[in-house]
PDB file of C-alpha atoms in Angstrom:
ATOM      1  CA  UNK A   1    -102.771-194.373 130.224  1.00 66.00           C
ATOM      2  CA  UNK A   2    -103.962-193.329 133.255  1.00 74.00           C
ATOM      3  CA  UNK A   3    -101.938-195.856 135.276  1.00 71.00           C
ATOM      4  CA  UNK A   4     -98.768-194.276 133.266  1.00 68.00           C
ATOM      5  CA  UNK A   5     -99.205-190.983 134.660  1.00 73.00           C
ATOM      6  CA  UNK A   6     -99.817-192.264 138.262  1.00 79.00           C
ATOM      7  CA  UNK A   7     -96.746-194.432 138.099  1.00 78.00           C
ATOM      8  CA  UNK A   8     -94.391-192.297 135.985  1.00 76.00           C
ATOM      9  CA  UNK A   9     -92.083-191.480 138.586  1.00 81.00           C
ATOM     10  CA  UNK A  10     -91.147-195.126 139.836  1.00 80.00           C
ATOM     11  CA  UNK A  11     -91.314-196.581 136.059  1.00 77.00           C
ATOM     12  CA  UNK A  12     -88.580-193.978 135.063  1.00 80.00           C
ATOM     13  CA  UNK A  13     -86.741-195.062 138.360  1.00 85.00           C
ATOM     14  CA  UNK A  14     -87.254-198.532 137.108  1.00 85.00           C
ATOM     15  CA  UNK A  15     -86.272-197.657 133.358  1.00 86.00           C
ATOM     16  CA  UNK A  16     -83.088-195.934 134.628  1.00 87.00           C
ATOM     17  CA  UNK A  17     -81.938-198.433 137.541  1.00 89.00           C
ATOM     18  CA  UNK A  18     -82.651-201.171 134.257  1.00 87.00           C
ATOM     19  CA  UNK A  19     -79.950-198.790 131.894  1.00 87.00           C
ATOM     20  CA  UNK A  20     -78.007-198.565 134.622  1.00 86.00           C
ATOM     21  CA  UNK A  21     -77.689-201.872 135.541  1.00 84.00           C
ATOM     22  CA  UNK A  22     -77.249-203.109 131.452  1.00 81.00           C
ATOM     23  CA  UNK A  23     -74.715-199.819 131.265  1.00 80.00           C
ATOM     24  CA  UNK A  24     -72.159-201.710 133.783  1.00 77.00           C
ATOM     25  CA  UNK A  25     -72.486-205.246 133.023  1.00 77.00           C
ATOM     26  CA  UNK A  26     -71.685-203.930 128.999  1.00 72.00           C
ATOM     27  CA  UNK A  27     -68.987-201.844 129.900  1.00 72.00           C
ATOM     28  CA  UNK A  28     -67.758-204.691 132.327  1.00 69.00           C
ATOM     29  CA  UNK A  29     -67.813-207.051 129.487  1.00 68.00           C
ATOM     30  CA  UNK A  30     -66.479-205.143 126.884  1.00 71.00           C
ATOM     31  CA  UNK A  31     -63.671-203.916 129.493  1.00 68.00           C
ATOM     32  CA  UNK A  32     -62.835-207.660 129.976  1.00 68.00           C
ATOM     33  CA  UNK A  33     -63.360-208.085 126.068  1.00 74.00           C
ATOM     34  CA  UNK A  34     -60.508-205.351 125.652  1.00 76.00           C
ATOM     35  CA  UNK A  35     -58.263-206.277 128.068  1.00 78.00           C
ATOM     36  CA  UNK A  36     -58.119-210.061 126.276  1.00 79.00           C
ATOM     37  CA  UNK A  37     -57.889-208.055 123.133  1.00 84.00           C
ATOM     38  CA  UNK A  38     -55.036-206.171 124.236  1.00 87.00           C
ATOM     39  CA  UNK A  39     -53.075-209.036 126.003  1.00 88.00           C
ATOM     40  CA  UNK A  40     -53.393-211.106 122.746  1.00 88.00           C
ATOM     41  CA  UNK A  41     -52.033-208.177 120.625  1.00 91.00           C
ATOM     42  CA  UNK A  42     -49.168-207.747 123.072  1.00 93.00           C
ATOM     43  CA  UNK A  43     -48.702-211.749 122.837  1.00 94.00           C
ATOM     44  CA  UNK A  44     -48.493-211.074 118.948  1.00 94.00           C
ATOM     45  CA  UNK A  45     -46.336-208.368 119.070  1.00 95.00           C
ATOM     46  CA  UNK A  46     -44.123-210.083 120.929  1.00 95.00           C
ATOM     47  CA  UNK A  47     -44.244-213.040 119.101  1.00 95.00           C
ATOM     48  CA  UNK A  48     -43.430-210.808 115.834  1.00 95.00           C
ATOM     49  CA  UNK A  49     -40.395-209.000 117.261  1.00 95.00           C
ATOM     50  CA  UNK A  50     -39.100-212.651 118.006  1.00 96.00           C
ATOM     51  CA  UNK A  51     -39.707-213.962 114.648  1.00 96.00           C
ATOM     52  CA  UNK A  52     -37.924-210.360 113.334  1.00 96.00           C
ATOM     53  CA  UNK A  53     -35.080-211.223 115.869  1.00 96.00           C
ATOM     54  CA  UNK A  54     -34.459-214.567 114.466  1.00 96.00           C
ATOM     55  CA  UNK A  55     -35.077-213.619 110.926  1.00 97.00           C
ATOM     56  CA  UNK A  56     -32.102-210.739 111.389  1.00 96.00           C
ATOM     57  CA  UNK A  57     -30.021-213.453 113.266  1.00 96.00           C
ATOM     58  CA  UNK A  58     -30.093-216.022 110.748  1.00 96.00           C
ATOM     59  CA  UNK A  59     -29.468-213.341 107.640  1.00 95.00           C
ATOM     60  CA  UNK A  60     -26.516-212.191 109.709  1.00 95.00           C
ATOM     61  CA  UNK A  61     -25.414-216.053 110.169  1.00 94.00           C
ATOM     62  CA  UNK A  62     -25.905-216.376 106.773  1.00 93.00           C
ATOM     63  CA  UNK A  63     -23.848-213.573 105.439  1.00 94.00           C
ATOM     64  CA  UNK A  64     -21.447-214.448 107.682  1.00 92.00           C
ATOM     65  CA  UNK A  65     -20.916-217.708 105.870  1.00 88.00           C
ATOM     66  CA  UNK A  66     -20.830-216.494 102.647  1.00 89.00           C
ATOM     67  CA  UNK A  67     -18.343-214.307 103.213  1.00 91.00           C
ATOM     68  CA  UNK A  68     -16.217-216.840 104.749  1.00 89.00           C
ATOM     69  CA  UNK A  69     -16.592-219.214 101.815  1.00 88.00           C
ATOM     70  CA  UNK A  70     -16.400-216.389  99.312  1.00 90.00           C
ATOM     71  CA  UNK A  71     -13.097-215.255 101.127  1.00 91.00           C
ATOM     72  CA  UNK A  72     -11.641-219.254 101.020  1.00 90.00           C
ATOM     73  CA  UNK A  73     -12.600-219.199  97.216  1.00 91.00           C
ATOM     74  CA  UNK A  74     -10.896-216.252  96.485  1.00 93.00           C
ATOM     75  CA  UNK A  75      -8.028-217.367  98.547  1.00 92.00           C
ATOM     76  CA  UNK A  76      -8.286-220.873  96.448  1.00 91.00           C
ATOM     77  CA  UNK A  77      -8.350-218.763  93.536  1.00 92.00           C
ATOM     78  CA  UNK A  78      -5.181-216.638  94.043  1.00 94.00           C
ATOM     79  CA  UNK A  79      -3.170-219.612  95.036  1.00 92.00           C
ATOM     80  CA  UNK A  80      -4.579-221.259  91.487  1.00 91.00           C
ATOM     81  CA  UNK A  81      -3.277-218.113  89.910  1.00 92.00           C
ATOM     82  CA  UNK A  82      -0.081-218.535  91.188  1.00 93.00           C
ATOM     83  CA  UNK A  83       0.063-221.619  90.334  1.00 90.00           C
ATOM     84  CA  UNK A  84      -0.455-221.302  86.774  1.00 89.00           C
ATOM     85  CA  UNK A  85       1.909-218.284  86.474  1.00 91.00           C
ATOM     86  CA  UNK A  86       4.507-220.340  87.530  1.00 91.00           C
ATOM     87  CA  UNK A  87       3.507-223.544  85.849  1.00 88.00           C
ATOM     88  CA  UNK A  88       3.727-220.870  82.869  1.00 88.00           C
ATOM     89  CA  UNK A  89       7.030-219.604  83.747  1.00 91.00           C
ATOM     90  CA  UNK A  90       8.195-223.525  84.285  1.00 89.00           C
ATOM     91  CA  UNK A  91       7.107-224.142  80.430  1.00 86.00           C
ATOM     92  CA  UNK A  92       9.103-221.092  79.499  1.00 88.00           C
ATOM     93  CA  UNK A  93      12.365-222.133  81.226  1.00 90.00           C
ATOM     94  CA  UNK A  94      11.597-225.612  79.723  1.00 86.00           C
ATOM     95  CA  UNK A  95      10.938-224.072  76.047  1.00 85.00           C
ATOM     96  CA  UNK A  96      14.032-221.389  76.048  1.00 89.00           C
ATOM     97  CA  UNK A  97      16.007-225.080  77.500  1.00 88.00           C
ATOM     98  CA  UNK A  98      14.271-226.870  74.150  1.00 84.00           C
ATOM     99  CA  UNK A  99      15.016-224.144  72.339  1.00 85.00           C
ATOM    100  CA  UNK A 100      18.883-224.468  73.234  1.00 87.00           C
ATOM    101  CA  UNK A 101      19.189-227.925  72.731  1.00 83.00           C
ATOM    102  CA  UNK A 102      17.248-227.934  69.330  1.00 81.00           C
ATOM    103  CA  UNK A 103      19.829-225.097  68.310  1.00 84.00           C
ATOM    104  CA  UNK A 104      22.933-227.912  69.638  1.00 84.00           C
ATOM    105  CA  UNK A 105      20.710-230.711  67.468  1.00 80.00           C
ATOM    106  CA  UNK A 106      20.650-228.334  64.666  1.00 80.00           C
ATOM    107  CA  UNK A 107      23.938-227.413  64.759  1.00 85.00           C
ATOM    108  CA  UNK A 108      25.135-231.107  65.053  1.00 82.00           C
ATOM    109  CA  UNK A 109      22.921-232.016  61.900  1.00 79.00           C
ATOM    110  CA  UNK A 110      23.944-228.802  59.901  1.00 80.00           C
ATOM    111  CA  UNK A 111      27.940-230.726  60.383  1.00 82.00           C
ATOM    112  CA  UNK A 112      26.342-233.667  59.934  1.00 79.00           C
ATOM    113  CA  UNK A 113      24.981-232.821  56.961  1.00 76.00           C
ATOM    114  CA  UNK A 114      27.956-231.330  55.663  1.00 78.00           C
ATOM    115  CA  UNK A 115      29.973-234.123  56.067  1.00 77.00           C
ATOM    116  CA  UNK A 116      27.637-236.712  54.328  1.00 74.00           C
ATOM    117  CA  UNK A 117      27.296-233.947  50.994  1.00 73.00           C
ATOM    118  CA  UNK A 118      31.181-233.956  51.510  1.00 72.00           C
ATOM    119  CA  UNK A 119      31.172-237.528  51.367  1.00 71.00           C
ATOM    120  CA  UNK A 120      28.584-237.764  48.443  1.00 68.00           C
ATOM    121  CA  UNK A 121      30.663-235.145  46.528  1.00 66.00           C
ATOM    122  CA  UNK A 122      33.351-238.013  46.667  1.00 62.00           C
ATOM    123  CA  UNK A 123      31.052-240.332  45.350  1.00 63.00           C
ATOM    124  CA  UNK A 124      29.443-239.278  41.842  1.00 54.00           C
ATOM    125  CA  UNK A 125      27.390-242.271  41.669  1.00 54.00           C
ATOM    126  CA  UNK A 126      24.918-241.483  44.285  1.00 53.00           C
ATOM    127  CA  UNK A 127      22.450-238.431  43.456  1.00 54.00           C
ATOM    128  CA  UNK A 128      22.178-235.378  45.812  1.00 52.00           C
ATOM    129  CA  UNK A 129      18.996-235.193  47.923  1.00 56.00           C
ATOM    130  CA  UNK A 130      17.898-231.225  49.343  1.00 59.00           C
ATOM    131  CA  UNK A 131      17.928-232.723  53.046  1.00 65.00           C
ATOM    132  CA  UNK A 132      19.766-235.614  55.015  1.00 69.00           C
ATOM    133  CA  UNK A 133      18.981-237.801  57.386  1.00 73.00           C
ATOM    134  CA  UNK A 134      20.221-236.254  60.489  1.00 74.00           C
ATOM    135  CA  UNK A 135      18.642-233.116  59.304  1.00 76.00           C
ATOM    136  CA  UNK A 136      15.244-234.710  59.142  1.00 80.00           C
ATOM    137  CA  UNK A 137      15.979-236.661  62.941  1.00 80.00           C
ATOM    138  CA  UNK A 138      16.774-233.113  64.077  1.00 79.00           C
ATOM    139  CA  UNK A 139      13.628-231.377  62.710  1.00 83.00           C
ATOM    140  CA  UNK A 140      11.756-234.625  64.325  1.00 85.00           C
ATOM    141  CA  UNK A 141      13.415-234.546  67.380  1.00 84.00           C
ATOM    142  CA  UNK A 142      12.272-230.149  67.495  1.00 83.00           C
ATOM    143  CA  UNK A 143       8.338-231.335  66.673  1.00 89.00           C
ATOM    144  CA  UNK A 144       8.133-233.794  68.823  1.00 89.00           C
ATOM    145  CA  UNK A 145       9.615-231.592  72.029  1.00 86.00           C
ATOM    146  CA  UNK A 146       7.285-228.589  71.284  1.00 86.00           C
ATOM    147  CA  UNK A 147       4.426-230.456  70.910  1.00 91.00           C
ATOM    148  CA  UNK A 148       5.567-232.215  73.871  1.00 89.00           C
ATOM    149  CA  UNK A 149       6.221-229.151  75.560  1.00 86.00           C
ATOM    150  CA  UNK A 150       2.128-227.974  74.333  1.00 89.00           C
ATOM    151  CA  UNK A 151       0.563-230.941  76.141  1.00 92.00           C
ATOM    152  CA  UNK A 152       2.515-230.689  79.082  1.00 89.00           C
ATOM    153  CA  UNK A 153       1.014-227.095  79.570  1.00 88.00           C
ATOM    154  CA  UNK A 154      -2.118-228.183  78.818  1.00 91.00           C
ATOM    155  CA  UNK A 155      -2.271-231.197  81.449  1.00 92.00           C
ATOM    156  CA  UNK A 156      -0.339-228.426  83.652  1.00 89.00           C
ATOM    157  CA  UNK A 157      -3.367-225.691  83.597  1.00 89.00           C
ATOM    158  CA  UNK A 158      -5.871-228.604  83.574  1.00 92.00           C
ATOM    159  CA  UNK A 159      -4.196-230.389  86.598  1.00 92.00           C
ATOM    160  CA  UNK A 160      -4.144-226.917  88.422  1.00 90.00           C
ATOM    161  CA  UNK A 161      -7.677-226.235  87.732  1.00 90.00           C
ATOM    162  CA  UNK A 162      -9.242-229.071  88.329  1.00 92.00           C
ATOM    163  CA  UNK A 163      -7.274-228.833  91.994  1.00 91.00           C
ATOM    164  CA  UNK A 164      -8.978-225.480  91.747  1.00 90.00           C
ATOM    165  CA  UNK A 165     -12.045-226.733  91.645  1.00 91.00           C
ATOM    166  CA  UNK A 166     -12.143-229.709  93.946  1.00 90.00           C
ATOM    167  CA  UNK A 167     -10.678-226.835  96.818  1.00 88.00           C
ATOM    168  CA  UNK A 168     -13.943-224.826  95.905  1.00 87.00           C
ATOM    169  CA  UNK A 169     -16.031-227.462  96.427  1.00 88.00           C
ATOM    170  CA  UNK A 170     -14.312-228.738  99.431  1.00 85.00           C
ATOM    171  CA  UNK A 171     -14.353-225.213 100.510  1.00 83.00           C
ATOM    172  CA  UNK A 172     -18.468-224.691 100.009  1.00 82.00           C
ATOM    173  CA  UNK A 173     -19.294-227.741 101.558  1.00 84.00           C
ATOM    174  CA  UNK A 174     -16.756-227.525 104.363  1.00 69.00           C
ATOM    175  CA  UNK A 175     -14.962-230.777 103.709  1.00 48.00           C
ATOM    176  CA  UNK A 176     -11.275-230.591 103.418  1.00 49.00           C
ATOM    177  CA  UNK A 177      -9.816-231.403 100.712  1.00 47.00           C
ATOM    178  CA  UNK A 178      -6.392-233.256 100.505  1.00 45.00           C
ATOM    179  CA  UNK A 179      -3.953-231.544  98.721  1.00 49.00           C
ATOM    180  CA  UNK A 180      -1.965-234.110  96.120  1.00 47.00           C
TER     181      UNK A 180
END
């Protein structure tokens, strides 16, 4: 203990050149140790705002299409519309035609008619049936139109719609479709 208190003065020299010395080479390595920390964190901040960037970018790209196919389907869709109104307004035409002619047919079988009772009036022998012949062609010949006339508007609508439909797809997967 002796030698402590002789030598004091040079071992605290010692001691503090020793902190010293460890006190810069630390804050020399944990100054390099921050300033990789810190260009790595700018690297991934950078790196995020890119990914962001291109995230936004592709969203917007992808609205973008939507809207455009959304806007060709409802375009497809009007024009279907139409189509079907007038397909509708074609079968009414065509029915108030019908209509017409099975009033003519009628009116035809109605004189018809009334010449064959005339004729059977003549002729005691035979016996006197509620309807004729022509009357029975002519209530065919109305049947046979309107349900005519119900299929065609059926194959009309489904013709339309399937047209409808093959334009959507075309439309969603950007082929074009051609038009029959």
């Amino acid at each position: 203990m002796s030698w402590l208190l002789s030598y004091w003065k040079p071992a605290l020299i010692v001691l503090f050149c020793f902190l010293a010395v460890w006190w810069f080479s630390h804050q020399r390595y944990t100054a390099g140790y921050s300033k990789a920390n810190l260009e790595w964190a700018l690297k991934w901040q950078e790196r995020d705002a890119d990914d962001a960037t291109a995230l936004a970018k592709r969203q917007a790209e992808a609205r973008a299409e939507e809207q455009r196919r959304q806007g060709e389907i409802d375009a497809i869709e009007k024009k279907a519309e139409g189509q079907i109104a007038q397909a509708a307004a074609d079968a009414d035409h065509a029915r108030a035609v019908s209509d017409g002619l099975h009033d003519e047919a009628a009116k035809l079988a109605a004189r018809l008619a009334a010449s064959e009772r005339a004729h059977r009036a003549a002729t005691a022998s035979e016996s006197t049936t509620g309807t004729t012949g022509s009357e029975l062609l002519a209530e065919l010949f109305r049947r046979a139109d309107q349900r005519a006339g119900e299929l065609a508007a059926i194959a009309d609508q489904a013709r339309i719609r399937g047209l409808t439909c093959e334009a959507a797809y075309g439309a969603l997967t950007s082929a074009k479709v051609v038009e029959k």
